[in-house]
Structure formats: C-alpha cells, structure tokens
Amino acid sequence: MNLSVDPCVDFYEYACGGWIKNNPVSSSQSHVNQFQLAEDKLYANIKAILEKDNPNDLLPVRAASLFYKACTNADRIEVESKSQLIKLLESYGNWPMTIQNWNAKKFDWLQMSTDAIKRFSVMSLMYIYVGRDRLNSNQSVILIDQPTLVLPRPMLTEPQTYKVHLEAYKQWIAATAVTISKYQNQNISISSIEKEANDVLQFEINIAKLTSSNIMRKNAFRMYNNMTLRNLQEWTDLANSAITCRIDWLAIMRNLFSGTPFAMDYNERVVVKELDFFFNFANLLCNTPARVLANYMHWRLVRTFSQDSTDEIRILASQFDQVFSGIMQSEPRWKDCLATVANTLNFAVGYAYVKEYFDEETKIVAKEMVDNILEEFSHQLQNAKWMDEPTKLSALLKVKNMVLFVGYPDWYKNSSALYAFYDGLSVGPNHIENIEQVRTFLYKQALRKLRQKTDRHEWVAGPAIVNAFNDGNTNSIILPAGILQPPFFDTKRIMSMNYGSIGAVIGHEILHSFDDTGRLTDKYGNLAQWWSEDVIVTYENKTQCFIDQYSKFVVPIAASFNQTTIYSVNGMFTQGENIADNSGLRQAFFAYKKHARENGEEKPIQRIEQFTPEQLFFISYAMAWCESNTKESLMQEILNDPHSPHKIRVTGTLSNSPEFAATFKCSPNSPMNPQQKCIIW
C-alpha cells in the first residue's frame, strides 16, 4: 500500500502504490498483476505434475505429461519442425511468396480453409463451430461467424493511426516467409517477399473492414439469423456465384463433418451471426487474386505454429511482440508449453491439479459464499422499486435457476469418466503432430454434440485456471479451483478479505446475467424479452449513467519520448463489465455484512489494527486489481478488452459506492465520493 495517499483522493494508489512499485514489468512480460502471480503459482504446481514420470497416473494425465515433454524437447522440434512445416504447406499447393513457379491450379482455397479449421482450429476466413442454440439452449446448432483477425480490429480499420504496429506486422510476415523460403532452399528476393507481405496485410485490412465492431456485436438478437444451408447459399450467391470463388457451403460442411455420424445436406439448419459480412466477403473473394488469398491463408497457418517450431520463427514472433505488447524477451519454452497443455487438455490437467493441491474445505466455504451473495442479490431485487412485479418475479426466478460450478466437476470422482472424455485421443513424442492431434480431437468432439441434447450442468471450462466465468447460454457461473487461492481466497484469513476479493469476483459473474447483454436471456439462458417496456426504459437510463461516466475516464499512454496519446475508455463497449463490477461489489459487501451479523463481527488483524474489517473488504477488492503494464499492453487493453483498465475498475467502481464512502469517511464531492453515482442494484 501507499499510505501517504488520501484514500478518498486515489484509492487505487492508496491500496496498490507499494505493490506496483515492488512489482515492475520484467523484460518477458507485457503486464504483471495478481491474476498472473496466482497463475504463476498454479503453473508451478502443474509443472511439478507434468514433469514427474508417475506410471500410476491415469492415462489422460500421462498423455498431458507426454504432450508437455514433447513440447519442451527443443532439440527434436528444431530438427523435425522444418520438414513438417514444409510438408504441410506443400499439401495445400505451397506458400506462393516462398517458392518459385507457384502453380495456382494446385491451390483450393475452400479445401484449405475447412482443413485448417478442423485440423488446427485456424479460422482465417470464417469461424464455424457447434454451440448451444440461443433460442433453445436444450439443443445445439451449427454457428457460422466472421473470422478471427491477428491484430485488433481497430488497428486494421484505422491504418493511419497505427502505422508502427502495421509495419511491424508486415515485417513479421515477410521475415517469416524469408525463413520458410530458406528452409525450402528457394532463392526468392527479399523485395519480392516484402511486396507480397504488403498484399497480405492489405487483404487482412479488407477483411477487417467487413467485420462488425465489438459494439455492434453486443446485440445478440441481431446475430441470431436462423436459416438452412440452402438459404445461406442463395444469400452469398446473390453477391457472387462465380464458380472459381463461390462459397460452397455444403462442401464446407461435408468436409468439416467427415468422420462424424452426421450427413450434411442443404436442409441443415445453421445460425449465421454476421449475414452482411458473408455477403460482402463473397465479393471480396472474387475480387482477390488467388495468389494473395493463398499467401494470406498460408501465413495464418504458419503463424499458428510461431511458438511451436524453430527458434528462428519463435524469435521473429518475439520481435513483433516487442512492438505490439512491449515484451522485450519471449517467455521460456516450458512456460509456453504449460499454457498450451493446460488450455487444451484442461480436464486432464485439472484432474491432476485438484487431486494434488485442492482441498474440500475450500470448495465448501466458496460454495457458501456463492449462496450468500445470491441470497443477498435476491433481497436487493425484491426491494428494487424501479422494477415492476412481473419483471422482478422473472429476475428472481433467473437467480433461483442459476447453475453453480464451484471448484471442479463432480464426475472427477469417477476416473472412468475422464477416460471416456478423452477416448480416441492419441499423443506421441512429436510436438507438431501432437498439436494437430489434440486440436483435431477437440474440434471433432465439439462437432459430435450437434444432435445431442445439451446439458446445462456440463462444465465448459477446466478447473485449473485463474479466472471465473458467466455462461450466458446456460445461466450459470463457473468458479474454478485455480482462482480459489491467495490473493483472492484463503480459508485461514478473515472473511471480509475473502468477500472483498473472491466475493466481488463471484458477484461480478452473477451480475453478468443482468448486465446489458445478460438481461436478454431468460432463466435457462435462452434469448428472450422478459422485461416490461417501462422497466427497460428505466434500466437503459441507469446504464447510460455508466456509459457516460466511464467514457470520461482517460488513460494517458506515452507513445514516445516526446508524445503522449490520451485514450478514453469506451463506455459503450465496456458497459457490461462495468455494470458487473459495480453491482457485483455491492452484493458482495451486503453479503459480507449478512455473514458478520450471523457469525459475529470480525476482530481487527494484529499489526494492521488501524483497519476495520469493512475497510479491509475494500482494500482487498482494490488489491485484487493491482497491476503494472507496458504502455503497449495498456493500449491493447483499451482497444480490445471489454473490461476497463484495472485502475479504473477500482476507482470507477468505488466512487459509485456509498458504502465505500461511508467506510472511509470520504467527504462529499471528494474524488472518490462524487455527488452523482451510478447504481442499478
């Protein structure tokens, strides 16, 4: 802490000033925060699990260990990955800019696009997956969406503003192509490669301009376009039906679903999230030379392996990160490998972590906290004078029907369930092959759910993760084992600190079901209009307060030695997270006060007796968001993250809290106690 600062002037500096001073960003980091430090501890535990050779571990855990060891075998990767990358590129007609005499007749964009999706989850031209139907969460449906981009959309759609980043990106593409060309023993001029890299960049800019912005994508009803494959085919054919570039949707689905029990025909139902994108994209396809399209798709494929192949290619990715994120030195390979394994074989890794490091008392206490916060929120709903009775009743039913996932799945108690989950997965000593095997397995596993009735009680995230989630599709919250550790939670400390840190996180996730997008789904997670019109108008007036307030928060970022760029928080884009922060913190505080009434007031802590338990609640909340950043990562956060920057998550939220102002006795109109406050519940 920085106790020299007045808590009523800048509570973030008061609570985090000392932490920030003692935790500067290292050369291999873009930022350092409490979540990352907790993740470092989690990864240290997982590393110990994966590096030991225990023949008694369950087969899926041993597969995760083998995956990790193959990933960290740098010598073998250095030798094998060159030939494997070249063989992969050759299978799709080769990367044009890296070879002489490229033959366009050997390139099939549609085949390569669908292969890249199902083999490597590379969604460079379209994003296709199986997920819950938003109008009927009991069933699954094929969802078709605009593609992913390498850079944040604002960078690509505003090229004049982000010239430095786009130039670094272009140089990354060109340098990677030069390296691949060298591996192929081709003699291609650097000037030729740089020109084609510029064409690749321009094509991605063209795609970005067709995509919808993050704000547009907050309207879930706009993105629910239910139709058959025949309807979709007719739609994109209206834009362009030329044989050479026609988007053959039936061929795409038959390729993706090959190896599954499902036969695709034009009557297959799909939900298209961005209809206008695909109409315009059909035109872009037909107006883009095959060579440019092939260059872009091969680049996106190679870029997927930028951390998984030779040291040369890893270094090129690291050089780009210096400009993009301010990371001056790449993470050690073992850390990248841990993240890869933990994020893909998450239930196998989570099983071993829970068995080794997670105790049952933690789950019991955390579950009690969730129940208390839900109960308190129900009480606040009942007393909300601005909600009419029918809407209030529906809201209470939504709270009552919320599914709670705390710690780990119950099916972990049955080891055969873990075997069944990973049935058919094969892992060996070759890392690149493992990447394909695992990603293909997971994608096909998702496709196989198409005709199955969905289960609202199915875990969608592994337990070994330092995060928490709200799944709007099922009206559920997920509190994994990985986040139930210090500094967020500890059964040995006073509960005011637990409620201030993990309690606020729990409240945040609960309130997502009632934020600007969460309010559009019912008690089962289905898109539905269950609010009365008068209540909607009042709610939108209340949310406008947050939009206006947060849009006035600015973050100065030193762009160079002689220039500072002022970035404003996007109040519209961040409103859902801001609502969840503000309302979630209030519910956690009220739940703590209820806990204190029922269990007795907690005593001050020795050596910090000057703080009351209520003050420690708010200090613990702020400390959960202590963070140091590079200027580059802070800029990426503002451009691309629906959350406000960490400092504003503290000062913005607490300045809206009458309970905070009363606890710290902040005088009216002081910075942390403004006259106008934004409050919903």
XYZ file of C-alpha atoms in Angstrom:
681
model
C 0.000 0.000 0.000
C 0.933 3.659 -0.242
C -0.398 5.061 2.998
C 0.837 8.565 2.183
C -2.044 8.918 -0.268
C -5.511 10.008 0.843
C -7.848 7.018 0.203
C -10.627 9.473 -0.659
C -8.497 11.019 -3.426
C -6.998 7.981 -5.205
C -7.860 4.655 -3.630
C -6.021 2.657 -6.310
C -2.713 4.327 -5.448
C -3.521 4.027 -1.731
C -4.147 0.265 -1.971
C -1.738 -0.639 -4.791
C 1.019 2.000 -4.852
C 3.512 -0.107 -2.910
C 2.621 -3.247 -4.849
C 3.152 -1.528 -8.214
C 6.497 -0.135 -7.049
C 7.644 -3.605 -5.946
C 6.309 -5.458 -8.989
C 7.666 -3.776 -12.119
C 7.143 -5.375 -15.501
C 10.052 -7.635 -16.453
C 11.541 -7.883 -19.943
C 9.472 -11.012 -20.683
C 6.139 -9.504 -19.577
C 3.594 -7.142 -21.079
C 1.938 -6.764 -17.677
C 2.043 -8.220 -14.199
C -0.982 -8.438 -11.924
C -2.465 -10.522 -9.144
C -4.122 -12.918 -11.584
C -0.798 -13.538 -13.277
C 1.034 -14.131 -9.991
C -1.639 -16.606 -8.937
C -1.307 -18.253 -12.349
C 2.479 -18.494 -11.888
C 1.884 -20.443 -8.681
C -0.717 -22.607 -10.419
C 1.665 -23.288 -13.306
C 4.444 -24.206 -10.889
C 2.128 -26.835 -9.416
C 1.103 -28.115 -12.853
C 4.752 -28.200 -13.946
C 5.589 -30.435 -10.996
C 2.756 -32.777 -12.011
C 3.679 -32.960 -15.696
C 7.431 -33.339 -15.223
C 7.258 -36.312 -12.893
C 7.038 -39.708 -14.527
C 4.366 -41.457 -12.480
C 3.201 -44.744 -14.055
C 0.239 -44.768 -11.662
C -1.263 -41.589 -13.136
C -4.407 -42.031 -15.182
C -3.791 -42.381 -18.918
C -5.201 -38.905 -19.815
C -2.869 -37.306 -17.238
C 0.072 -39.248 -18.678
C -0.975 -38.059 -22.150
C -0.841 -34.458 -20.902
C 2.618 -35.136 -19.468
C 3.808 -36.619 -22.772
C 2.368 -33.643 -24.668
C 4.266 -31.262 -22.365
C 7.557 -33.168 -22.632
C 7.351 -33.285 -26.440
C 6.675 -29.542 -26.448
C 9.733 -28.800 -24.296
C 12.059 -31.014 -26.385
C 13.607 -28.060 -28.236
C 16.315 -30.109 -29.984
C 13.825 -32.505 -31.557
C 11.472 -29.666 -32.531
C 14.360 -27.784 -34.156
C 15.147 -30.792 -36.356
C 11.643 -32.021 -37.176
C 9.524 -28.875 -37.420
C 11.214 -27.548 -40.586
C 10.303 -30.572 -42.679
C 6.866 -30.812 -41.098
C 6.010 -27.195 -41.882
C 7.241 -27.555 -45.452
C 5.255 -30.776 -45.901
C 2.135 -29.074 -44.510
C 2.475 -26.117 -46.887
C 3.113 -28.429 -49.843
C -0.119 -30.290 -49.092
C -2.049 -27.089 -49.888
C -0.081 -26.142 -53.008
C 2.717 -24.241 -51.204
C 3.048 -20.714 -49.836
C 3.352 -18.679 -53.063
C 5.677 -15.969 -51.753
C 8.245 -18.522 -50.534
C 8.752 -20.540 -53.723
C 9.444 -20.053 -57.411
C 6.935 -21.075 -60.073
C 3.881 -21.329 -57.818
C 1.012 -23.134 -59.548
C -2.400 -21.593 -58.786
C -4.140 -24.736 -60.076
C -2.859 -26.687 -57.065
C -4.460 -24.251 -54.616
C -8.016 -24.871 -53.441
C -8.974 -22.096 -51.002
C -12.140 -23.821 -49.826
C -10.408 -27.129 -49.105
C -7.542 -25.423 -47.298
C -9.888 -23.206 -45.274
C -12.008 -26.079 -43.959
C -8.961 -28.286 -43.379
C -7.327 -25.527 -41.337
C -10.472 -25.237 -39.207
C -10.901 -28.915 -38.405
C -7.209 -29.831 -38.130
C -5.774 -26.761 -36.400
C -8.744 -24.531 -35.390
C -7.412 -21.776 -37.674
C -10.439 -19.618 -38.556
C -8.835 -17.216 -41.043
C -11.793 -16.780 -43.448
C -14.782 -17.946 -41.398
C -15.496 -19.165 -37.879
C -17.582 -22.359 -37.758
C -18.381 -24.368 -34.645
C -21.178 -26.216 -32.853
C -22.711 -24.493 -29.846
C -25.941 -24.041 -27.959
C -28.902 -22.618 -29.817
C -29.508 -19.189 -28.262
C -33.293 -19.547 -28.635
C -33.356 -23.089 -27.272
C -30.420 -23.897 -25.012
C -31.529 -27.547 -24.829
C -30.203 -28.167 -28.324
C -27.057 -27.488 -30.343
C -26.748 -25.897 -33.746
C -24.032 -25.088 -36.276
C -22.906 -21.493 -35.752
C -21.208 -19.516 -38.527
C -19.417 -16.290 -37.712
C -16.943 -13.772 -39.097
C -13.282 -14.881 -38.877
C -10.657 -14.111 -36.278
C -8.004 -11.484 -37.026
C -4.356 -11.406 -35.987
C -4.406 -7.740 -34.937
C -7.173 -5.933 -33.050
C -9.834 -4.752 -35.482
C -9.316 -1.019 -34.686
C -5.668 -1.267 -35.751
C -6.619 -2.721 -39.124
C -9.541 -0.378 -39.784
C -7.551 2.729 -38.772
C -4.211 2.106 -40.550
C -3.083 5.731 -40.436
C -3.290 5.766 -36.638
C -1.373 2.526 -36.131
C 1.326 2.729 -38.806
C 4.066 1.483 -36.473
C 2.112 -1.645 -35.499
C 1.079 -2.437 -39.068
C 4.645 -2.017 -40.295
C 5.881 -4.389 -37.567
C 3.193 -6.884 -38.531
C 4.148 -6.681 -42.216
C 7.820 -7.201 -41.351
C 6.870 -10.241 -39.242
C 5.039 -11.771 -42.209
C 7.923 -11.019 -44.589
C 10.673 -12.252 -42.261
C 8.763 -15.474 -41.565
C 8.314 -16.033 -45.298
C 12.043 -15.453 -45.892
C 12.822 -18.050 -43.217
C 10.427 -20.617 -44.698
C 11.843 -19.940 -48.172
C 15.316 -20.661 -46.828
C 14.058 -23.957 -45.345
C 12.747 -24.843 -48.824
C 16.095 -23.992 -50.475
C 14.391 -21.358 -52.605
C 16.110 -18.190 -53.795
C 13.410 -15.512 -53.551
C 14.299 -11.824 -53.430
C 13.512 -10.026 -50.190
C 11.937 -7.150 -52.126
C 9.521 -9.566 -53.787
C 8.560 -11.100 -50.449
C 8.068 -7.678 -48.851
C 5.748 -6.606 -51.671
C 3.637 -9.744 -51.222
C 3.643 -9.292 -47.444
C 2.127 -5.870 -48.030
C -0.608 -7.508 -50.140
C -1.293 -9.964 -47.281
C -1.615 -7.085 -44.837
C -3.941 -5.207 -47.172
C -6.139 -8.275 -47.568
C -6.472 -8.622 -43.785
C -7.335 -4.915 -43.617
C -10.032 -5.533 -46.247
C -11.454 -8.411 -44.193
C -11.394 -6.309 -41.014
C -13.370 -3.548 -42.710
C -16.128 -6.062 -43.494
C -16.374 -7.327 -39.911
C -18.696 -5.893 -37.298
C -17.270 -3.916 -34.402
C -17.330 -5.139 -30.818
C -20.129 -2.688 -30.009
C -22.295 -3.958 -32.883
C -21.763 -7.496 -31.649
C -23.333 -6.729 -28.273
C -26.777 -7.139 -29.872
C -27.420 -10.892 -29.582
C -30.747 -10.710 -31.427
C -29.038 -9.085 -34.442
C -26.613 -12.005 -34.556
C -29.274 -14.704 -34.490
C -30.017 -15.419 -38.153
C -31.629 -18.841 -38.324
C -31.683 -20.469 -41.776
C -30.896 -23.553 -43.807
C -27.694 -24.076 -45.736
C -29.797 -23.537 -48.858
C -30.885 -20.099 -47.581
C -27.284 -19.187 -46.824
C -26.100 -20.418 -50.223
C -28.681 -18.298 -52.002
C -27.681 -15.286 -49.903
C -23.959 -15.418 -50.731
C -24.679 -16.374 -54.369
C -26.587 -13.103 -54.698
C -23.308 -11.331 -54.025
C -21.210 -13.527 -56.293
C -21.709 -17.018 -57.680
C -18.651 -17.288 -59.938
C -17.507 -20.902 -59.917
C -13.863 -20.108 -59.076
C -14.670 -18.226 -55.878
C -18.175 -19.308 -54.907
C -18.592 -20.165 -51.217
C -19.882 -23.737 -51.461
C -21.451 -24.114 -48.028
C -22.493 -27.733 -48.465
C -18.948 -28.738 -49.456
C -17.612 -26.872 -46.415
C -19.947 -28.689 -44.021
C -19.346 -32.090 -45.575
C -15.609 -31.597 -45.179
C -15.880 -30.391 -41.577
C -18.258 -33.158 -40.517
C -16.456 -36.000 -42.289
C -15.609 -38.617 -39.680
C -18.721 -37.791 -37.638
C -22.081 -39.617 -37.779
C -23.784 -36.636 -39.437
C -24.665 -36.447 -43.126
C -24.947 -32.870 -44.344
C -27.452 -31.630 -46.923
C -28.948 -28.261 -47.877
C -31.712 -28.678 -45.278
C -29.214 -28.488 -42.410
C -30.112 -25.664 -40.047
C -27.451 -23.097 -39.190
C -27.336 -19.821 -37.284
C -25.328 -17.146 -39.071
C -24.074 -14.419 -36.759
C -22.923 -11.924 -39.389
C -25.022 -12.135 -42.550
C -23.729 -8.891 -44.061
C -20.135 -9.974 -43.574
C -20.585 -13.098 -45.692
C -22.454 -11.227 -48.412
C -19.610 -8.719 -48.703
C -16.946 -11.380 -48.206
C -18.264 -13.306 -51.223
C -17.478 -10.234 -53.313
C -14.071 -9.750 -51.724
C -13.165 -13.361 -52.506
C -13.955 -12.935 -56.172
C -12.027 -9.683 -56.391
C -8.903 -11.015 -54.678
C -6.197 -12.715 -56.791
C -5.700 -16.372 -55.900
C -2.050 -15.678 -55.107
C -2.936 -13.076 -52.472
C -5.571 -15.346 -50.932
C -3.131 -18.278 -50.841
C -0.417 -16.100 -49.293
C -2.775 -14.947 -46.560
C -4.093 -18.412 -45.724
C -0.617 -19.967 -45.661
C 0.605 -17.124 -43.447
C -2.236 -17.696 -40.981
C -1.359 -21.402 -40.881
C 2.367 -20.805 -40.307
C 1.614 -18.097 -37.752
C -0.315 -20.716 -35.717
C 2.987 -22.538 -35.187
C 5.025 -19.416 -34.410
C 5.665 -20.611 -30.822
C 5.833 -24.309 -31.697
C 8.552 -24.573 -34.344
C 12.165 -23.487 -34.807
C 13.993 -20.924 -32.692
C 14.243 -18.652 -35.752
C 10.476 -18.489 -36.137
C 9.960 -18.064 -32.378
C 12.394 -15.121 -32.367
C 10.519 -13.414 -35.221
C 7.278 -13.672 -33.262
C 9.077 -12.271 -30.220
C 10.352 -9.295 -32.220
C 6.801 -8.466 -33.269
C 5.664 -8.740 -29.628
C 8.208 -6.071 -28.689
C 6.234 -3.577 -30.757
C 2.777 -4.997 -30.122
C 2.900 -5.735 -26.373
C 6.175 -4.234 -25.173
C 7.576 -7.692 -24.333
C 11.329 -7.409 -24.816
C 12.101 -11.072 -24.262
C 9.997 -14.134 -25.017
C 8.838 -16.490 -22.292
C 10.892 -19.665 -21.825
C 9.628 -22.540 -23.911
C 8.469 -24.539 -20.879
C 6.068 -21.786 -19.879
C 4.537 -21.603 -23.350
C 4.230 -25.377 -23.276
C 2.487 -25.355 -19.904
C -0.048 -22.848 -21.221
C -0.602 -24.950 -24.361
C -1.208 -28.168 -22.429
C -3.282 -26.536 -19.668
C -5.526 -24.798 -22.215
C -6.108 -27.823 -24.450
C -6.070 -30.907 -22.212
C -7.670 -28.811 -19.490
C -9.750 -31.504 -17.806
C -6.850 -33.971 -17.633
C -4.539 -31.307 -16.185
C -7.328 -30.086 -13.899
C -7.954 -33.598 -12.589
C -4.335 -33.970 -11.516
C -4.201 -30.454 -10.031
C -7.357 -30.916 -7.962
C -6.203 -34.305 -6.703
C -2.801 -32.958 -5.663
C -3.407 -29.402 -4.482
C -7.094 -28.637 -3.870
C -8.840 -29.305 -0.553
C -12.536 -29.889 0.016
C -12.890 -27.188 2.678
C -12.052 -24.543 0.091
C -14.898 -25.743 -2.110
C -17.355 -25.820 0.829
C -16.542 -22.272 2.002
C -16.572 -20.891 -1.550
C -19.951 -22.506 -2.213
C -21.337 -20.907 0.980
C -20.109 -17.521 -0.243
C -21.819 -18.005 -3.614
C -25.074 -18.951 -1.878
C -24.872 -15.915 0.415
C -24.246 -13.491 -2.444
C -27.095 -14.983 -4.489
C -29.397 -14.690 -1.471
C -28.405 -11.072 -0.899
C -28.892 -10.206 -4.570
C -32.372 -11.752 -4.453
C -33.093 -9.495 -1.484
C -31.901 -6.445 -3.434
C -34.084 -7.431 -6.383
C -37.138 -7.724 -4.165
C -36.505 -4.189 -2.889
C -35.779 -2.632 -6.306
C -38.515 -0.002 -6.551
C -37.815 0.714 -10.236
C -38.763 -2.847 -11.306
C -42.411 -3.856 -11.693
C -43.618 -7.085 -10.102
C -43.755 -9.316 -13.239
C -40.190 -8.355 -14.242
C -38.997 -8.691 -10.658
C -40.518 -12.188 -10.410
C -38.772 -13.266 -13.633
C -35.482 -11.869 -12.334
C -35.846 -13.782 -9.071
C -36.582 -16.984 -10.983
C -33.443 -16.405 -13.030
C -31.387 -16.146 -9.836
C -33.052 -19.275 -8.434
C -32.332 -21.246 -11.627
C -28.692 -20.190 -11.902
C -26.385 -23.219 -12.209
C -23.307 -23.033 -9.970
C -19.990 -24.647 -10.872
C -17.546 -24.402 -7.974
C -14.093 -25.967 -7.813
C -14.235 -28.966 -10.133
C -16.720 -31.302 -11.861
C -18.430 -33.938 -9.739
C -17.559 -36.535 -12.372
C -13.906 -36.290 -11.281
C -14.892 -38.744 -8.535
C -15.249 -41.383 -11.247
C -11.946 -41.911 -13.080
C -13.666 -43.810 -15.887
C -15.442 -40.570 -16.840
C -12.062 -38.948 -17.525
C -11.089 -41.887 -19.726
C -14.390 -41.549 -21.600
C -13.857 -37.796 -22.083
C -10.519 -38.359 -23.849
C -11.424 -41.586 -25.628
C -9.778 -41.641 -29.048
C -7.041 -39.062 -28.335
C -3.532 -40.068 -29.358
C -0.387 -38.253 -28.159
C 3.217 -39.099 -29.059
C 6.782 -37.709 -28.966
C 6.387 -35.384 -31.985
C 5.180 -31.931 -30.944
C 3.770 -30.642 -34.251
C 1.856 -33.892 -34.715
C 0.523 -33.567 -31.161
C -0.748 -30.050 -31.885
C -2.738 -31.404 -34.810
C -3.949 -34.481 -32.929
C -5.193 -32.514 -29.932
C -6.847 -29.690 -31.875
C -8.492 -32.121 -34.298
C -9.750 -34.216 -31.375
C -11.232 -31.226 -29.544
C -12.889 -29.787 -32.652
C -14.426 -33.127 -33.604
C -15.523 -33.613 -30.007
C -17.465 -30.344 -30.263
C -18.974 -31.286 -33.642
C -20.260 -34.584 -32.243
C -22.588 -32.669 -29.914
C -24.680 -31.460 -32.849
C -27.580 -33.872 -32.465
C -27.277 -34.330 -28.697
C -29.494 -32.682 -26.143
C -27.375 -30.184 -24.263
C -26.700 -30.423 -20.542
C -26.903 -27.191 -18.539
C -24.847 -28.880 -15.826
C -21.874 -29.623 -18.090
C -18.602 -27.910 -17.188
C -17.356 -25.794 -20.108
C -14.025 -24.761 -18.519
C -11.326 -26.808 -16.834
C -10.737 -26.270 -13.092
C -7.009 -25.400 -13.352
C -7.472 -21.784 -14.416
C -7.162 -18.458 -12.601
C -10.389 -16.905 -13.772
C -14.151 -17.056 -13.299
C -16.935 -17.018 -15.878
C -20.578 -16.395 -16.557
C -22.035 -18.652 -19.248
C -24.998 -16.714 -20.593
C -26.075 -19.657 -22.749
C -26.916 -21.700 -19.652
C -27.454 -19.023 -16.975
C -24.541 -20.355 -14.959
C -21.417 -19.138 -13.190
C -18.120 -21.007 -13.057
C -15.670 -20.591 -10.184
C -12.739 -22.918 -10.958
C -10.371 -24.339 -8.364
C -7.456 -22.352 -9.811
C -8.803 -18.980 -8.648
C -9.653 -20.213 -5.156
C -6.206 -19.336 -3.808
C -4.449 -16.221 -2.445
C -4.693 -13.335 -3.022
C -8.324 -13.960 -3.967
C -9.277 -16.535 -1.363
C -7.891 -18.182 1.752
C -9.886 -20.113 4.361
C -7.342 -19.045 7.015
C -7.951 -15.298 6.754
C -10.875 -13.161 7.901
C -13.950 -13.365 5.712
C -14.115 -9.625 4.999
C -10.994 -10.050 2.878
C -12.429 -13.089 1.099
C -15.674 -11.274 0.367
C -13.767 -8.210 -0.880
C -11.665 -10.225 -3.338
C -13.238 -13.519 -4.472
C -16.666 -12.378 -3.246
C -16.553 -9.395 -5.596
C -15.500 -11.749 -8.413
C -18.474 -14.014 -7.617
C -20.823 -11.020 -7.522
C -19.367 -9.815 -10.809
C -20.130 -13.126 -12.538
C -23.649 -13.324 -11.077
C -24.449 -9.783 -12.211
C -23.357 -10.559 -15.770
C -26.693 -12.366 -16.060
C -28.330 -8.960 -15.569
C -25.998 -6.647 -17.486
C -26.820 -5.065 -20.869
C -26.458 -8.387 -22.719
C -27.250 -10.807 -19.864
C -30.684 -9.239 -19.403
C -31.574 -10.523 -22.889
C -31.563 -14.159 -21.734
C -34.055 -15.974 -19.516
C -33.630 -18.379 -16.591
C -32.449 -21.147 -18.965
C -30.081 -18.973 -20.988
C -32.412 -18.571 -23.976
C -32.636 -15.257 -25.805
C -35.930 -13.798 -24.617
C -37.574 -10.475 -23.863
C -38.755 -10.927 -20.287
C -38.582 -7.290 -19.160
C -41.571 -4.951 -19.406
C -41.079 -1.945 -21.694
C -41.239 0.590 -18.838
C -38.593 -1.297 -16.869
C -36.355 -1.493 -19.956
C -36.516 2.295 -20.348
C -35.578 2.809 -16.685
C -32.798 0.225 -16.906
C -31.341 1.840 -20.033
C -31.357 5.226 -18.310
C -29.415 3.692 -15.440
C -26.916 2.023 -17.784
C -26.471 5.293 -19.676
C -25.108 6.729 -16.441
C -22.296 4.136 -16.577
C -21.672 4.719 -20.282
C -21.315 8.471 -19.774
C -19.281 8.142 -16.594
C -16.725 5.637 -17.900
C -16.377 7.436 -21.252
C -14.923 10.375 -19.295
C -12.152 8.240 -17.787
C -8.928 8.781 -19.711
C -5.679 6.838 -19.748
C -2.589 8.760 -20.861
C -0.116 6.479 -22.632
C 3.412 7.611 -23.514
C 3.611 6.797 -27.218
C 7.199 8.059 -27.498
C 9.659 10.240 -25.609
C 8.018 13.423 -26.809
C 4.393 12.495 -27.223
C 1.579 11.214 -25.027
C -1.608 9.831 -26.506
C -4.782 10.173 -24.470
C -7.060 7.144 -24.730
C -10.604 7.351 -23.418
C -12.326 4.275 -22.059
C -15.070 3.131 -24.441
C -18.048 3.395 -22.107
C -20.403 1.676 -24.535
C -18.112 -1.295 -25.197
C -17.209 -1.775 -21.515
C -20.655 -1.174 -20.030
C -21.416 -4.854 -19.318
C -18.199 -5.353 -17.360
C -18.626 -2.024 -15.559
C -22.186 -2.919 -14.511
C -20.942 -6.316 -13.266
C -18.065 -4.669 -11.345
C -20.269 -2.091 -9.643
C -23.295 -4.221 -8.825
C -21.208 -7.295 -8.020
C -19.137 -5.411 -5.461
C -22.282 -4.083 -3.722
C -23.810 -7.557 -3.457
C -20.544 -8.937 -2.057
C -20.441 -6.170 0.560
C -24.056 -6.730 1.606
C -23.396 -10.487 1.752
C -20.397 -9.882 3.994
C -22.475 -7.714 6.334
C -25.037 -10.541 6.476
C -22.222 -13.002 7.290
C -20.992 -10.684 10.088
C -24.481 -10.379 11.558
C -24.917 -14.146 11.614
C -21.399 -15.084 12.762
C -20.336 -12.083 14.798
C -18.239 -9.059 13.921
C -14.665 -9.949 12.982
C -11.814 -8.553 15.057
C -9.111 -6.290 13.615
C -5.962 -8.092 12.465
C -2.783 -7.837 14.503
C -0.248 -5.355 13.073
C -2.901 -3.712 10.886
C -5.330 -2.870 13.678
C -5.958 0.543 12.150
C -8.197 -1.077 9.512
C -11.719 -2.227 10.307
C -12.977 -5.431 8.658
C -15.147 -3.260 6.378
C -12.105 -1.247 5.307
C -10.202 -4.483 4.642
C -13.091 -5.550 2.425
C -12.496 -2.594 0.103
C -8.702 -2.800 0.376
C -8.860 -6.475 -0.623
C -11.089 -5.579 -3.555
C -8.634 -2.972 -4.809
C -5.590 -5.193 -4.242
C -7.107 -7.883 -6.475
C -6.649 -5.417 -9.365
C -3.110 -4.165 -8.669
C -1.249 -4.189 -11.992
C 1.883 -2.936 -13.735
C 1.781 -2.571 -17.548
C 3.857 -1.730 -20.550
C 2.378 1.190 -22.466
C 1.801 -1.150 -25.417
C -0.221 -3.701 -23.459
C -2.307 -0.954 -21.860
C -3.159 0.331 -25.313
C -4.170 -3.182 -26.450
C -6.346 -3.466 -23.353
C -8.210 -0.267 -24.190
C -8.635 -1.227 -27.861
C -9.697 -4.819 -27.455
C -10.744 -5.648 -23.884
C -14.390 -5.314 -22.781
C -13.090 -4.656 -19.251
C -11.946 -1.217 -18.148
C -8.242 -0.920 -17.227
C -7.538 -2.232 -13.729
C -7.069 1.170 -12.107
C -10.458 2.320 -13.383
C -12.082 -0.928 -12.255
C -11.117 0.214 -8.754
C -11.593 3.997 -8.798
C -14.685 3.915 -11.019
C -16.426 1.193 -9.035
C -15.632 2.547 -5.575
C -16.524 6.118 -6.493
C -20.057 4.814 -7.144
C -20.236 3.086 -3.755
C -21.958 4.908 -0.872
C -20.801 2.049 1.360
C -17.152 2.732 0.464
C -17.532 6.480 1.092
C -19.106 5.814 4.488
C -16.473 3.236 5.457
C -13.559 5.582 4.720
C -15.461 8.733 5.782
C -14.879 10.477 2.446
C -16.230 13.998 2.396
C -18.914 14.830 -0.195
C -17.562 15.761 -3.636
C -14.119 14.327 -2.901
C -12.685 12.394 -5.926
C -13.748 9.032 -4.501
C -17.147 10.324 -3.337
C -18.688 12.350 -6.177
C -22.212 13.647 -5.836
C -23.514 11.730 -8.864
C -23.256 7.969 -8.522
C -24.274 5.267 -10.988
C -26.179 2.475 -9.245
C -28.557 -0.182 -10.575
C -28.867 -2.698 -7.727
